[in-house]
Coordinates of C-alpha atoms and ligand atoms in Angstrom, one line a residue:
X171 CA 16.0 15.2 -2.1
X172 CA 13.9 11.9 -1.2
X173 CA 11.0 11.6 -4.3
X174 CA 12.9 13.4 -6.7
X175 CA 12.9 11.8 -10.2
X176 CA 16.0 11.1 -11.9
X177 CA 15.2 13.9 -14.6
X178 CA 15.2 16.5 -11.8
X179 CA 18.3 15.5 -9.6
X180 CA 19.9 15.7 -12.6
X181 CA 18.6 19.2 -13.3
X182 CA 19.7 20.3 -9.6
X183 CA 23.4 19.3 -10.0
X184 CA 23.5 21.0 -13.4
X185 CA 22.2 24.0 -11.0
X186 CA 24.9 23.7 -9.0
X187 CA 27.6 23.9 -11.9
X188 CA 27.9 20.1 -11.8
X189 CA 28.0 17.3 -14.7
X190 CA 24.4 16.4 -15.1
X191 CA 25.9 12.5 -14.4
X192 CA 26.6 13.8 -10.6
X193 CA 22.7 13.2 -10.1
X194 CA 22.4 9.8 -12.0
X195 CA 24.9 9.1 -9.4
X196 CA 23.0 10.9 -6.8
X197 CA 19.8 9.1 -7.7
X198 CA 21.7 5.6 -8.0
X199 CA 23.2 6.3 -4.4
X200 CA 19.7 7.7 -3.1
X201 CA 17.3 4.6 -4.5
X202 CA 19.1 1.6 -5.5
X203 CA 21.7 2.0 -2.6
X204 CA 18.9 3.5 0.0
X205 CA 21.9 5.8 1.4
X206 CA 20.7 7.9 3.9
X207 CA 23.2 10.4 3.8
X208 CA 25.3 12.6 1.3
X209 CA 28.7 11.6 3.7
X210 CA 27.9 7.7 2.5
X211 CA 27.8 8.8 -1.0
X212 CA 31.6 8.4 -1.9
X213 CA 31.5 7.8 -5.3
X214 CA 30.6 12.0 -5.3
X215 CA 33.9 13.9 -5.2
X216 CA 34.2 15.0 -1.7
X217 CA 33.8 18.8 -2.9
X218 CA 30.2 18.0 -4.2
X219 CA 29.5 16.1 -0.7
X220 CA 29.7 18.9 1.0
X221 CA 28.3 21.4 -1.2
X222 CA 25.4 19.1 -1.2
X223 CA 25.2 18.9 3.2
X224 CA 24.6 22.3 2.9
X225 CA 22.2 23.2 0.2
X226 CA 19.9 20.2 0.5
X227 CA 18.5 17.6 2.8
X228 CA 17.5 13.7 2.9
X229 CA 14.7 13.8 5.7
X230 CA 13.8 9.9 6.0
X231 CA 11.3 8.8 7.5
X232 CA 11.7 8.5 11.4
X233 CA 11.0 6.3 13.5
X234 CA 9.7 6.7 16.8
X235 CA 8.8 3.1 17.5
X236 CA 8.4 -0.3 16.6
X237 CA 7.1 -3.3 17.6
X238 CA 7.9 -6.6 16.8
X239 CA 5.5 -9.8 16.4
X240 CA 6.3 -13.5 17.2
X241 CA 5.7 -14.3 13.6
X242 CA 8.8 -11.8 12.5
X243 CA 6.5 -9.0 11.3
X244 CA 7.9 -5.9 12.4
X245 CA 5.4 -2.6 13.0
X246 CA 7.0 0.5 12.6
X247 CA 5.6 3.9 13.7
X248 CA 7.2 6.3 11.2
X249 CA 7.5 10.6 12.4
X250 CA 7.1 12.1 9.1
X251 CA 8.2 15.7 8.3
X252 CA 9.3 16.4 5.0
X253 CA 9.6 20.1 5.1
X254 CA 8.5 23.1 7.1
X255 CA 5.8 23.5 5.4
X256 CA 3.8 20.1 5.6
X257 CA 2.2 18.8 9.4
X258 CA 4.3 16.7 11.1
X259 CA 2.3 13.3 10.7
X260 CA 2.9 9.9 11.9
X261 CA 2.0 7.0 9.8
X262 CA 2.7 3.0 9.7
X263 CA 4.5 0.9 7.7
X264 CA 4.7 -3.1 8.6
X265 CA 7.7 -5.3 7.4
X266 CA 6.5 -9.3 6.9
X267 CA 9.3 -11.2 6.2
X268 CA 9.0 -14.7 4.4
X269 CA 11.2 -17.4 3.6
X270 CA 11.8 -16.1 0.0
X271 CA 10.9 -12.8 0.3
X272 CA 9.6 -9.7 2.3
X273 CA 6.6 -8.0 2.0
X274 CA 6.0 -4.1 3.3
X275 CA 2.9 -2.8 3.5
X276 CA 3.3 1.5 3.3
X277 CA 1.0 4.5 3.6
X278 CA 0.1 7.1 1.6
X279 CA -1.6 9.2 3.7
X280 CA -2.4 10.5 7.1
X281 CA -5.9 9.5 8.4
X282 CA -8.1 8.8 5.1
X283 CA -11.2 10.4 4.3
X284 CA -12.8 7.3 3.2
X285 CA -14.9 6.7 6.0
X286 CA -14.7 2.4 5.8
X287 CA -16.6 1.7 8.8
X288 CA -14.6 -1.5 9.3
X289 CA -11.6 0.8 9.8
X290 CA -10.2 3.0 12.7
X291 CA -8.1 5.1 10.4
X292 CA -11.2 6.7 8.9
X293 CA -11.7 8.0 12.7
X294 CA -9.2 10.2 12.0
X295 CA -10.4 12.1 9.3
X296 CA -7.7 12.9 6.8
X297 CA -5.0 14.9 8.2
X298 CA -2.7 15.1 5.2
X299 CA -1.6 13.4 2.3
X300 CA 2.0 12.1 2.1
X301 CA 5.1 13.2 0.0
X302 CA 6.4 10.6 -2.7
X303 CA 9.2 11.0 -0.7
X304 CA 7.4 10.4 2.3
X305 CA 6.3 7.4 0.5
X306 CA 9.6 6.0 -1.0
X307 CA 11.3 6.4 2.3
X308 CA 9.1 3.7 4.3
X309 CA 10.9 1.5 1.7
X310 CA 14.4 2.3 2.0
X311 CA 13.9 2.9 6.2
X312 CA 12.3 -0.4 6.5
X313 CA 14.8 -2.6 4.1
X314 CA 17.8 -1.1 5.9
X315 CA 16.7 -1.5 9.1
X316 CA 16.2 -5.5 8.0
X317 CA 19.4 -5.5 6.1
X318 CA 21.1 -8.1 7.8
X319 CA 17.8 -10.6 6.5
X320 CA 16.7 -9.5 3.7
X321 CA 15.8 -11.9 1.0
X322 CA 16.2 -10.8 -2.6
X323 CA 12.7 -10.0 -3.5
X324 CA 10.7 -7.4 -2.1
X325 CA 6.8 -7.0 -2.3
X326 CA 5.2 -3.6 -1.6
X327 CA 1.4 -3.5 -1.0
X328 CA 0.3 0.4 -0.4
X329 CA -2.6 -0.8 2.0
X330 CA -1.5 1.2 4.8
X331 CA -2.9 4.4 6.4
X332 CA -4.7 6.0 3.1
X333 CA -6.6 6.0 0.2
X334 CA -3.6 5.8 -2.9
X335 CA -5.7 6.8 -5.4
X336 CA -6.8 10.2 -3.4
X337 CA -3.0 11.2 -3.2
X338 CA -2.5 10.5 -7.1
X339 CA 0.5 12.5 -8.1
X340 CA 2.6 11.6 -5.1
X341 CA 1.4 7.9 -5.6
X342 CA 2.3 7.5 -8.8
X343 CA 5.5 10.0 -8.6
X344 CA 6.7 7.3 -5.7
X345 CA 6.4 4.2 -7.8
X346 CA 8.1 5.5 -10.9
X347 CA 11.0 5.6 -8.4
X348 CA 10.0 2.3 -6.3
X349 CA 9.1 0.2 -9.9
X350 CA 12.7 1.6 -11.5
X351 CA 15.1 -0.8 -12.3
X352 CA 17.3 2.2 -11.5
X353 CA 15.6 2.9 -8.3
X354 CA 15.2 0.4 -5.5
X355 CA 13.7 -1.9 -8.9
X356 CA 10.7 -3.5 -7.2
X357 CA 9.2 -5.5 -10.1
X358 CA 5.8 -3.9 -10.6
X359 CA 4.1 -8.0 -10.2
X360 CA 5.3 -7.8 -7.0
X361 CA 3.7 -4.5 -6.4
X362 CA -0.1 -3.7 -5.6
X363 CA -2.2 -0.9 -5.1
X364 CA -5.2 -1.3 -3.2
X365 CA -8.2 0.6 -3.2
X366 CA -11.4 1.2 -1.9
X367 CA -13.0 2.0 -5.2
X368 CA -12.0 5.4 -6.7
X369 CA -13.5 5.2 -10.2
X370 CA -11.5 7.9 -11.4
X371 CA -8.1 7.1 -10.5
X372 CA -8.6 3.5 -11.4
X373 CA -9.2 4.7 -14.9
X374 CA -6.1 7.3 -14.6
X375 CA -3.9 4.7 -13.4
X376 CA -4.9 2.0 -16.2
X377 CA -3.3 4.7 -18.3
X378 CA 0.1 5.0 -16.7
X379 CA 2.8 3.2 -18.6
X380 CA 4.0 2.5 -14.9
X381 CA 2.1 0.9 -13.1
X382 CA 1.8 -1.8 -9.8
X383 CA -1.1 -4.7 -9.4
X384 CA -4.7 -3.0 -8.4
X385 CA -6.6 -4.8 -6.0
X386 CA -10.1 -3.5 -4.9
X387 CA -11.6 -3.7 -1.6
X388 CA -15.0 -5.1 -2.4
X389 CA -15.9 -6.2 0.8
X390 CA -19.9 -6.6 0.3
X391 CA -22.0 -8.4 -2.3
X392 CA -25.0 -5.7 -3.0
X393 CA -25.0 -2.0 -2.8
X394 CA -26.9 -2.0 0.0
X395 CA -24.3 -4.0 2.1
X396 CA -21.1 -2.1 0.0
X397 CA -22.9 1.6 1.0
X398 CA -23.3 0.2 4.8
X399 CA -19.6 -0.4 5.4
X400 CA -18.1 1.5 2.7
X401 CA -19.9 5.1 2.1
X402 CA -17.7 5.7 -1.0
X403 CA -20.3 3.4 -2.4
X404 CA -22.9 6.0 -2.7
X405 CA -20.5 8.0 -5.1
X406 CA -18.5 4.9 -7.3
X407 CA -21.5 2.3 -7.0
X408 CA -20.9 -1.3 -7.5
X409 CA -21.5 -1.3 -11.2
X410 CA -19.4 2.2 -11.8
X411 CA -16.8 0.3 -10.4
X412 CA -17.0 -2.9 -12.0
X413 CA -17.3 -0.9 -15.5
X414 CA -13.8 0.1 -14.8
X415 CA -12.3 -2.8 -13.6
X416 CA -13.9 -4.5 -17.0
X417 CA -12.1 -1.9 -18.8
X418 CA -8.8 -1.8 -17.0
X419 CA -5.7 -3.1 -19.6
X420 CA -4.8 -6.3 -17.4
X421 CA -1.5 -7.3 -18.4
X422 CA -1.0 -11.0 -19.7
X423 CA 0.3 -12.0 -16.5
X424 CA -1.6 -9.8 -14.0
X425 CA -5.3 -10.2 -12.5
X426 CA -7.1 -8.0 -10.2
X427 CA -7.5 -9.0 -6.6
X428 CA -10.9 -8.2 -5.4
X429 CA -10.5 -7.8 -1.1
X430 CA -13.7 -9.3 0.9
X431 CA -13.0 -8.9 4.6
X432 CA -15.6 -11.3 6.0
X433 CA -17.3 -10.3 8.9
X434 CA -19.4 -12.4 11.0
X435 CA -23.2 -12.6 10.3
X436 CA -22.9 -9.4 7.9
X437 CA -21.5 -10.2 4.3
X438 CA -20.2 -14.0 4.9
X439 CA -23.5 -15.7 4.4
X440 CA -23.7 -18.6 1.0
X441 CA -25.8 -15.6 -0.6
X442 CA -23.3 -13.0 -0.5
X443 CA -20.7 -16.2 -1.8
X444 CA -23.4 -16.3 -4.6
X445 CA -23.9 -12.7 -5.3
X446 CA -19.8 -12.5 -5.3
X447 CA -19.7 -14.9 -8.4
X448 CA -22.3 -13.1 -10.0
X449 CA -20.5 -9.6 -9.8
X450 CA -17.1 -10.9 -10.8
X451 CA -18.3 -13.2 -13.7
X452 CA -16.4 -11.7 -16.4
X453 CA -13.5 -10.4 -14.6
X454 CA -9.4 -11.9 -15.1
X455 CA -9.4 -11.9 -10.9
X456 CA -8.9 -13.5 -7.6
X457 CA -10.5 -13.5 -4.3
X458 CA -8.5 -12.9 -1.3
X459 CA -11.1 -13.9 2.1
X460 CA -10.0 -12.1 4.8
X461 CA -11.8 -13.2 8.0
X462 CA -12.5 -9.9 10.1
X463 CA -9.8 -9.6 13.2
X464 CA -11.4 -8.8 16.9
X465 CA -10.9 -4.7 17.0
X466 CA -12.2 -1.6 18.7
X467 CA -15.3 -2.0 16.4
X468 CA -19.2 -3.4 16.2
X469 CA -18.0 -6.5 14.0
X470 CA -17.0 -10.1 15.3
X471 CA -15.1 -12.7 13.3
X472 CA -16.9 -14.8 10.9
X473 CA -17.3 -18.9 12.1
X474 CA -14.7 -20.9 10.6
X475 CA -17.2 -23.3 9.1
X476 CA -18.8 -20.1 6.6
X477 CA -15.0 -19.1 5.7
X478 CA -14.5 -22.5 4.3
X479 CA -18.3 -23.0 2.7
X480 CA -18.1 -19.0 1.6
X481 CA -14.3 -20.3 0.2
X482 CA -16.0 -23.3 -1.6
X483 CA -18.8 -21.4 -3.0
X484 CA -16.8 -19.9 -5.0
X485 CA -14.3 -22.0 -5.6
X486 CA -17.0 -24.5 -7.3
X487 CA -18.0 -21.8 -9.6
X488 CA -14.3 -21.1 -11.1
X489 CA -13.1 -18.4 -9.0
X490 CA -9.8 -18.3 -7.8
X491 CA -9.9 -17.8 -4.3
X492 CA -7.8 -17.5 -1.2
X493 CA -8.3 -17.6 2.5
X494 CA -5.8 -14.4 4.0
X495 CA -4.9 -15.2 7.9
X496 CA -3.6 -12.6 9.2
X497 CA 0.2 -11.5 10.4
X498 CA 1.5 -9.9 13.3
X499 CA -1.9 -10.2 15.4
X500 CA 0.6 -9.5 18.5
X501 CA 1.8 -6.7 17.5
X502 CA -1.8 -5.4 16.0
X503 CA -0.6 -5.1 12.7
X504 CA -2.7 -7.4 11.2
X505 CA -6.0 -6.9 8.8
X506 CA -8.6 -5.5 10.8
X507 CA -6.8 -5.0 13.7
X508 CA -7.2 -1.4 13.4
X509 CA -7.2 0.2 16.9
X510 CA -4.0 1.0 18.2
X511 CA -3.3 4.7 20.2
X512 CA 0.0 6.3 19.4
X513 CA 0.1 9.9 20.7
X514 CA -3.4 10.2 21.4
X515 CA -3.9 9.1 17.2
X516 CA -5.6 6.1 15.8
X517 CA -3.5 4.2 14.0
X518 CA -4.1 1.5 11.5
X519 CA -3.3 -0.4 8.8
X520 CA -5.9 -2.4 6.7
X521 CA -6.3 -4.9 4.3
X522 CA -2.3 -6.4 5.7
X523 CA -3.0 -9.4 4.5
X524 CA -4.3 -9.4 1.3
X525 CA -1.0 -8.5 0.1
X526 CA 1.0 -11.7 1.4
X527 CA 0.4 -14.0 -1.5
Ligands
SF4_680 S1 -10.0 1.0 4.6 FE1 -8.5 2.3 3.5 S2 -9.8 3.7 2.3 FE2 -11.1 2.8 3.9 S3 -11.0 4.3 5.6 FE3 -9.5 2.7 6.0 S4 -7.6 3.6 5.1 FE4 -9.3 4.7 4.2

């Protein structure tokens, strides 16, 4: 039942001789309510509850571990298995909880196909995209389990395990139902959807009348540099890619968020600051820094003193800008963090704390 639209659970109880109203309620109980089972759903005549145990299914998200940082951020290790027919998969989903709010960071896939050298998940090849179901659950999984704390506004970043805009349909089938004031009614400002750079689904998104914040992992200031660390460069070069961001249908009160993970003595240097102006002139955006975390890779934190001159650099010029530190280092869910072995899988998130702000 999880990812199913309103339109269709309403369809299915009309299939099962029911008042098409049965799957508003079903939907209400399901989303906004994040009930996990059809015993909880009393406001369904008992009849229908049972009919429903038997001919259908909510398979949430599982999880087989979780690990929990000084700082309150909370890592869980999801078992994902929708149906018979897709690969069990395991994915991540991090829970940041803040004085006024909580943000959680979700996948959309297993593995990625990306190949971001500054990321362990791209290690794993893609193994296979998620459900929206799949998707919606990490929500409702990782707001009950924080029940007792949770503030009244939720953030979702899908900067997770995945590429979003290479699982389009299930994406954007998930945040109908996550952006729904009838559904768990995130407010799409405090949503964001962060890519590496697919041209195409950028443009297919800026068509949706649905639709969270984009951010863009930019991460380099020349082709040469983006192509090193981000292949997908080669295909959806710097200037294919600003095109579209120059022609995405910014809302009045939205900006894009351009990502630039800055690693030490490769992309941090007052050049690359320069260069970074240059590319964005034009652009309704902000800059989120995120100096590189220590991880399994060939990259080593940038020096403090070229964070805050890189910061500066830009800064001067007119560009909002942010410096991103990182949450939940201890538990390795932070940015960058990437290397963690869970039944013999690398695991990772990326990108974690672009989203806090
Ligand atoms: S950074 Fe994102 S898009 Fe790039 S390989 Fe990692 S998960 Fe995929």
């Amino acid at each position: 039942m999880l990812g199913k639209s309103q339109e269709e659970l309403r369809e299915f109880s009309e299939s099962l001789g029911e008042p098409t109203y049965r799957g508003s309620q079903i939907y209400h109980a399901l989303y906004a309510e994040g009930l996990q089972s059809f015993s909880a759903m009393t406001a369904l005549p008992a009849k229908l509850r049972a009919q429903l145990a038997e001919v259908a299914e909510i398979r949430m998200p599982r999880i087989v571990r979780q690990h929990r940082s000084a700082d309150g951020t909370v890592r869980y290790v999801f078992e994902l298995r929708e149906n018979d027919r897709a690969k069990p998969a395991t994915v991540e989903t991090v829970f940041m909880p803040e004085e006024k709010r909580q943000t959680i960071c979700i996948s959309t896939q297993a593995g990625c196909a990306v190949d971001c050298q500054f990321c362990l998940t791209a290690t794993l090849g893609l193994i296979r995209n998620l459900t929206a179901g799949e998707i919606v659950g990490q929500v409702i999984v990782a707001r009950e389990e924080n029940r007792a704390t949770l503030k009244p506004q939720t953030n979702i970043v899908l900067m997770g395990q995945g590429e979003p805009l290479l699982n389009y349909d299930a994406v954007i089938r998930a945040l109908r139902i996550l952006l729904d004031p009838r559904g768990l009614a995130i407010s799409p400002k405090h949503a964001t959807l962060s890519t590496s750079g697919i041209v195409p689904g950028i443009e297919r998104l800026a068509e949706e009348a649905v639709r969270p914040k984009l951010a863009i992992s930019l991460n380099a200031s020349s082709n040469e540099q983006r192509t090193r660390i981000m292949p997908i460069n080669r295909k959806y070069p710097l200037e294919k890619l600003l095109e579209a961001c120059r022609k995405y249908p910014l809302r009045p009160w939205e900006r894009l968020t351009f990502e630039y993970v800055l690693l030490g003595g490769l992309n941090d240097s007052p050049e690359d600051a320069r260069r970074v102006v240059k590319l964005l002139a034009n652009l309704r955006a902000k800059v989120n820094l995120i100096p590189w975390n220590p991880g399994n890779l060939p990259y080593r934190p940038p020096d403090p003193t070229r964070i805050e001159e890189f910061r500066k650099l830009l800064a001067e010029k007119g560009q909002l800008v942010f410096v991103r530190y990182s949450r939940g280092q201890d538990v390795m869910a932070a940015c960058g963090q990437l290397a963690l072995l869970e039944s013999q899988q690398v695991i990772s998130t990326t990108q974690l704390t672009a989203s806090v702000d």
